[in-house]
């Protein structure tokens, strides 16, 4: 099982580097949001002082928000939230930037079934998709929001529908 750890921007670079070093033996997929994504100096410091992969980007907007992370090699995995980053077309452009820099694309998704299915459909179209972070399944009303035909979800897997659109019927 691959693991990731979310630090949720709560650390200074000098503190999180100690955490990252302790996690090196765990061989994480990534350490998520160890410092705020706009703190480029902290990201650079962390990358220089630990081999734990860094993932970030869920609160950034548009491809311009990801530009320095990608072109300055400030993280290992780009994790945009497609609803915040500018939607599917913009998400595809961000994924293309990542592919050009040989970086994996791992969308962050805490939205509705519609947002999950949209993220899944985009992920099918890109060569550098890694995994979609998703933790809303346990929300009590998640499955009441929409009807999706078939066995579309089981823990760890989403099967996009081949019905028109995203294959979702909203439950009014």
PDB file of C-alpha atoms in Angstrom:
ATOM      1  CA  UNK A   1       0.000   0.000   0.000  1.00  0.00           C
ATOM      2  CA  UNK A   2       1.352   3.386  -0.947  1.00  0.00           C
ATOM      3  CA  UNK A   3       1.059   6.059   1.725  1.00  0.00           C
ATOM      4  CA  UNK A   4       1.123   9.832   1.770  1.00  0.00           C
ATOM      5  CA  UNK A   5       1.163  12.203   4.719  1.00  0.00           C
ATOM      6  CA  UNK A   6      -0.551  15.572   4.755  1.00  0.00           C
ATOM      7  CA  UNK A   7       1.277  18.232   6.796  1.00  0.00           C
ATOM      8  CA  UNK A   8      -1.378  20.814   5.855  1.00  0.00           C
ATOM      9  CA  UNK A   9       1.016  23.810   5.598  1.00  0.00           C
ATOM     10  CA  UNK A  10       1.562  23.818   9.363  1.00  0.00           C
ATOM     11  CA  UNK A  11       5.352  23.748   9.443  1.00  0.00           C
ATOM     12  CA  UNK A  12       8.353  25.964   8.949  1.00  0.00           C
ATOM     13  CA  UNK A  13      11.041  24.550   6.687  1.00  0.00           C
ATOM     14  CA  UNK A  14      13.481  23.897   9.542  1.00  0.00           C
ATOM     15  CA  UNK A  15      10.835  21.869  11.403  1.00  0.00           C
ATOM     16  CA  UNK A  16       9.294  19.880   8.543  1.00  0.00           C
ATOM     17  CA  UNK A  17      12.715  18.818   7.264  1.00  0.00           C
ATOM     18  CA  UNK A  18      13.130  16.857  10.507  1.00  0.00           C
ATOM     19  CA  UNK A  19       9.758  15.176   9.927  1.00  0.00           C
ATOM     20  CA  UNK A  20      10.616  14.449   6.290  1.00  0.00           C
ATOM     21  CA  UNK A  21      13.921  12.855   7.266  1.00  0.00           C
ATOM     22  CA  UNK A  22      12.157  10.612   9.804  1.00  0.00           C
ATOM     23  CA  UNK A  23       9.694   9.559   7.079  1.00  0.00           C
ATOM     24  CA  UNK A  24      12.345   8.642   4.486  1.00  0.00           C
ATOM     25  CA  UNK A  25      12.298   4.962   5.501  1.00  0.00           C
ATOM     26  CA  UNK A  26       8.502   4.882   4.939  1.00  0.00           C
ATOM     27  CA  UNK A  27       9.059   5.588   1.229  1.00  0.00           C
ATOM     28  CA  UNK A  28       5.970   7.784   1.009  1.00  0.00           C
ATOM     29  CA  UNK A  29       4.346   8.536  -2.332  1.00  0.00           C
ATOM     30  CA  UNK A  30       4.640  12.119  -1.125  1.00  0.00           C
ATOM     31  CA  UNK A  31       4.642  14.421   1.879  1.00  0.00           C
ATOM     32  CA  UNK A  32       1.707  16.696   1.115  1.00  0.00           C
ATOM     33  CA  UNK A  33       1.759  20.440   1.655  1.00  0.00           C
ATOM     34  CA  UNK A  34       4.685  20.535   4.079  1.00  0.00           C
ATOM     35  CA  UNK A  35       4.859  24.339   3.804  1.00  0.00           C
ATOM     36  CA  UNK A  36       2.646  26.866   1.999  1.00  0.00           C
ATOM     37  CA  UNK A  37       3.068  26.386  -1.777  1.00  0.00           C
ATOM     38  CA  UNK A  38       3.997  30.038  -2.282  1.00  0.00           C
ATOM     39  CA  UNK A  39       6.978  29.641   0.096  1.00  0.00           C
ATOM     40  CA  UNK A  40       9.420  28.692  -2.631  1.00  0.00           C
ATOM     41  CA  UNK A  41      12.473  29.109  -0.419  1.00  0.00           C
ATOM     42  CA  UNK A  42      11.063  26.611   2.096  1.00  0.00           C
ATOM     43  CA  UNK A  43      10.210  24.107  -0.644  1.00  0.00           C
ATOM     44  CA  UNK A  44      13.711  24.450  -2.118  1.00  0.00           C
ATOM     45  CA  UNK A  45      15.280  23.975   1.342  1.00  0.00           C
ATOM     46  CA  UNK A  46      13.197  20.879   2.015  1.00  0.00           C
ATOM     47  CA  UNK A  47      14.025  19.353  -1.389  1.00  0.00           C
ATOM     48  CA  UNK A  48      17.736  19.902  -0.699  1.00  0.00           C
ATOM     49  CA  UNK A  49      17.627  18.304   2.745  1.00  0.00           C
ATOM     50  CA  UNK A  50      15.364  15.272   2.375  1.00  0.00           C
ATOM     51  CA  UNK A  51      14.667  12.509  -0.123  1.00  0.00           C
ATOM     52  CA  UNK A  52      10.979  12.305   0.878  1.00  0.00           C
ATOM     53  CA  UNK A  53       8.939  13.290  -2.210  1.00  0.00           C
ATOM     54  CA  UNK A  54       6.962  16.519  -1.889  1.00  0.00           C
ATOM     55  CA  UNK A  55       3.446  17.012  -3.252  1.00  0.00           C
ATOM     56  CA  UNK A  56       1.602  20.323  -3.275  1.00  0.00           C
ATOM     57  CA  UNK A  57      -0.798  22.511  -5.198  1.00  0.00           C
ATOM     58  CA  UNK A  58      -4.366  21.973  -3.973  1.00  0.00           C
ATOM     59  CA  UNK A  59      -4.935  25.670  -3.241  1.00  0.00           C
ATOM     60  CA  UNK A  60      -3.254  27.119  -6.331  1.00  0.00           C
ATOM     61  CA  UNK A  61      -5.134  28.607  -9.251  1.00  0.00           C
ATOM     62  CA  UNK A  62      -4.570  28.412 -12.991  1.00  0.00           C
ATOM     63  CA  UNK A  63      -1.429  27.115 -14.660  1.00  0.00           C
ATOM     64  CA  UNK A  64       0.429  30.282 -13.669  1.00  0.00           C
ATOM     65  CA  UNK A  65       0.051  29.272 -10.019  1.00  0.00           C
ATOM     66  CA  UNK A  66       1.927  26.037 -10.755  1.00  0.00           C
ATOM     67  CA  UNK A  67       4.567  27.471 -13.071  1.00  0.00           C
ATOM     68  CA  UNK A  68       7.382  27.987 -10.548  1.00  0.00           C
ATOM     69  CA  UNK A  69       6.680  24.705  -8.741  1.00  0.00           C
ATOM     70  CA  UNK A  70       7.150  22.877 -12.025  1.00  0.00           C
ATOM     71  CA  UNK A  71       9.858  24.879 -13.791  1.00  0.00           C
ATOM     72  CA  UNK A  72      12.000  25.395 -10.671  1.00  0.00           C
ATOM     73  CA  UNK A  73      11.602  21.732  -9.611  1.00  0.00           C
ATOM     74  CA  UNK A  74      10.256  22.695  -6.181  1.00  0.00           C
ATOM     75  CA  UNK A  75       8.204  19.542  -5.661  1.00  0.00           C
ATOM     76  CA  UNK A  76       7.910  16.002  -6.958  1.00  0.00           C
ATOM     77  CA  UNK A  77       4.136  15.625  -7.432  1.00  0.00           C
ATOM     78  CA  UNK A  78       1.682  18.294  -8.550  1.00  0.00           C
ATOM     79  CA  UNK A  79      -1.672  18.001  -6.734  1.00  0.00           C
ATOM     80  CA  UNK A  80      -4.168  20.545  -8.109  1.00  0.00           C
ATOM     81  CA  UNK A  81      -7.763  20.639  -6.955  1.00  0.00           C
ATOM     82  CA  UNK A  82      -9.471  20.945 -10.340  1.00  0.00           C
ATOM     83  CA  UNK A  83     -12.378  22.930  -8.960  1.00  0.00           C
ATOM     84  CA  UNK A  84      -9.967  25.559  -7.584  1.00  0.00           C
ATOM     85  CA  UNK A  85      -7.331  25.369 -10.319  1.00  0.00           C
ATOM     86  CA  UNK A  86      -9.649  26.478 -13.116  1.00  0.00           C
ATOM     87  CA  UNK A  87     -11.652  23.437 -14.201  1.00  0.00           C
ATOM     88  CA  UNK A  88     -11.013  20.602 -16.600  1.00  0.00           C
ATOM     89  CA  UNK A  89      -9.447  22.537 -19.478  1.00  0.00           C
ATOM     90  CA  UNK A  90      -7.055  24.346 -17.152  1.00  0.00           C
ATOM     91  CA  UNK A  91      -6.356  21.087 -15.307  1.00  0.00           C
ATOM     92  CA  UNK A  92      -5.354  19.507 -18.617  1.00  0.00           C
ATOM     93  CA  UNK A  93      -2.932  22.379 -19.272  1.00  0.00           C
ATOM     94  CA  UNK A  94      -1.407  21.931 -15.824  1.00  0.00           C
ATOM     95  CA  UNK A  95      -1.081  18.192 -16.470  1.00  0.00           C
ATOM     96  CA  UNK A  96       0.644  18.951 -19.783  1.00  0.00           C
ATOM     97  CA  UNK A  97       3.143  21.242 -18.010  1.00  0.00           C
ATOM     98  CA  UNK A  98       3.801  18.439 -15.535  1.00  0.00           C
ATOM     99  CA  UNK A  99       4.283  15.905 -18.330  1.00  0.00           C
ATOM    100  CA  UNK A 100       6.779  18.194 -20.052  1.00  0.00           C
ATOM    101  CA  UNK A 101       8.766  18.314 -16.784  1.00  0.00           C
ATOM    102  CA  UNK A 102       8.359  14.537 -16.184  1.00  0.00           C
ATOM    103  CA  UNK A 103       6.302  15.104 -13.036  1.00  0.00           C
ATOM    104  CA  UNK A 104       3.277  13.057 -11.980  1.00  0.00           C
ATOM    105  CA  UNK A 105      -0.145  14.666 -11.771  1.00  0.00           C
ATOM    106  CA  UNK A 106      -2.293  13.673  -8.780  1.00  0.00           C
ATOM    107  CA  UNK A 107      -5.518  15.660  -8.525  1.00  0.00           C
ATOM    108  CA  UNK A 108      -6.798  16.568  -5.094  1.00  0.00           C
ATOM    109  CA  UNK A 109     -10.550  16.018  -4.828  1.00  0.00           C
ATOM    110  CA  UNK A 110     -12.779  16.675  -1.826  1.00  0.00           C
ATOM    111  CA  UNK A 111     -15.933  17.563  -3.756  1.00  0.00           C
ATOM    112  CA  UNK A 112     -19.156  15.928  -4.834  1.00  0.00           C
ATOM    113  CA  UNK A 113     -19.704  12.817  -6.958  1.00  0.00           C
ATOM    114  CA  UNK A 114     -19.812  15.165  -9.974  1.00  0.00           C
ATOM    115  CA  UNK A 115     -16.370  16.563  -9.110  1.00  0.00           C
ATOM    116  CA  UNK A 116     -15.008  13.056  -8.505  1.00  0.00           C
ATOM    117  CA  UNK A 117     -16.285  11.796 -11.844  1.00  0.00           C
ATOM    118  CA  UNK A 118     -14.932  14.890 -13.621  1.00  0.00           C
ATOM    119  CA  UNK A 119     -11.520  14.306 -12.012  1.00  0.00           C
ATOM    120  CA  UNK A 120     -11.639  10.652 -13.078  1.00  0.00           C
ATOM    121  CA  UNK A 121     -12.512  11.535 -16.671  1.00  0.00           C
ATOM    122  CA  UNK A 122      -9.659  14.059 -16.893  1.00  0.00           C
ATOM    123  CA  UNK A 123      -7.267  11.550 -15.354  1.00  0.00           C
ATOM    124  CA  UNK A 124      -8.075   9.072 -18.123  1.00  0.00           C
ATOM    125  CA  UNK A 125      -6.772  11.529 -20.709  1.00  0.00           C
ATOM    126  CA  UNK A 126      -3.306  12.262 -19.345  1.00  0.00           C
ATOM    127  CA  UNK A 127      -0.178  10.102 -19.518  1.00  0.00           C
ATOM    128  CA  UNK A 128       1.271  11.221 -16.176  1.00  0.00           C
ATOM    129  CA  UNK A 129      -1.723  10.532 -13.896  1.00  0.00           C
ATOM    130  CA  UNK A 130      -0.572   9.030 -10.595  1.00  0.00           C
ATOM    131  CA  UNK A 131      -3.558   8.874  -8.235  1.00  0.00           C
ATOM    132  CA  UNK A 132      -6.528  11.001  -7.206  1.00  0.00           C
ATOM    133  CA  UNK A 133      -6.605  11.997  -3.570  1.00  0.00           C
ATOM    134  CA  UNK A 134     -10.171  11.480  -2.363  1.00  0.00           C
ATOM    135  CA  UNK A 135     -11.575  11.430   1.136  1.00  0.00           C
ATOM    136  CA  UNK A 136     -15.238  12.416   0.882  1.00  0.00           C
ATOM    137  CA  UNK A 137     -16.624   8.893   0.458  1.00  0.00           C
ATOM    138  CA  UNK A 138     -17.448   8.623   4.149  1.00  0.00           C
ATOM    139  CA  UNK A 139     -19.559  11.800   4.087  1.00  0.00           C
ATOM    140  CA  UNK A 140     -22.994  10.430   5.059  1.00  0.00           C
ATOM    141  CA  UNK A 141     -24.888  12.057   2.174  1.00  0.00           C
ATOM    142  CA  UNK A 142     -22.234  11.587  -0.546  1.00  0.00           C
ATOM    143  CA  UNK A 143     -24.130   8.851  -2.394  1.00  0.00           C
ATOM    144  CA  UNK A 144     -27.455  10.683  -2.038  1.00  0.00           C
ATOM    145  CA  UNK A 145     -26.259  13.608  -4.187  1.00  0.00           C
ATOM    146  CA  UNK A 146     -26.264  11.788  -7.510  1.00  0.00           C
ATOM    147  CA  UNK A 147     -27.097   8.542  -9.233  1.00  0.00           C
ATOM    148  CA  UNK A 148     -24.352   6.883 -11.209  1.00  0.00           C
ATOM    149  CA  UNK A 149     -25.182   3.656 -12.986  1.00  0.00           C
ATOM    150  CA  UNK A 150     -23.109   0.563 -12.471  1.00  0.00           C
ATOM    151  CA  UNK A 151     -20.457  -0.413 -10.000  1.00  0.00           C
ATOM    152  CA  UNK A 152     -18.707   2.948 -10.292  1.00  0.00           C
ATOM    153  CA  UNK A 153     -17.027   3.143  -6.892  1.00  0.00           C
ATOM    154  CA  UNK A 154     -15.327   0.762  -4.565  1.00  0.00           C
ATOM    155  CA  UNK A 155     -12.715   1.861  -2.037  1.00  0.00           C
ATOM    156  CA  UNK A 156      -9.596   2.770  -3.959  1.00  0.00           C
ATOM    157  CA  UNK A 157     -11.190   2.677  -7.418  1.00  0.00           C
ATOM    158  CA  UNK A 158     -13.500   4.791  -9.549  1.00  0.00           C
ATOM    159  CA  UNK A 159     -14.850   3.478 -12.835  1.00  0.00           C
ATOM    160  CA  UNK A 160     -15.947   6.342 -15.083  1.00  0.00           C
ATOM    161  CA  UNK A 161     -19.270   5.845 -16.799  1.00  0.00           C
ATOM    162  CA  UNK A 162     -19.545   5.635 -20.565  1.00  0.00           C
ATOM    163  CA  UNK A 163     -22.958   7.352 -20.441  1.00  0.00           C
ATOM    164  CA  UNK A 164     -23.255  10.888 -21.895  1.00  0.00           C
ATOM    165  CA  UNK A 165     -21.487  13.656 -20.015  1.00  0.00           C
ATOM    166  CA  UNK A 166     -20.025  12.274 -16.834  1.00  0.00           C
ATOM    167  CA  UNK A 167     -22.760   9.639 -16.612  1.00  0.00           C
ATOM    168  CA  UNK A 168     -24.322  11.253 -13.552  1.00  0.00           C
ATOM    169  CA  UNK A 169     -27.929  12.097 -12.705  1.00  0.00           C
ATOM    170  CA  UNK A 170     -28.190  14.717  -9.982  1.00  0.00           C
ATOM    171  CA  UNK A 171     -30.625  13.973  -7.193  1.00  0.00           C
ATOM    172  CA  UNK A 172     -32.714  17.144  -6.745  1.00  0.00           C
TER     173      UNK A 172
END
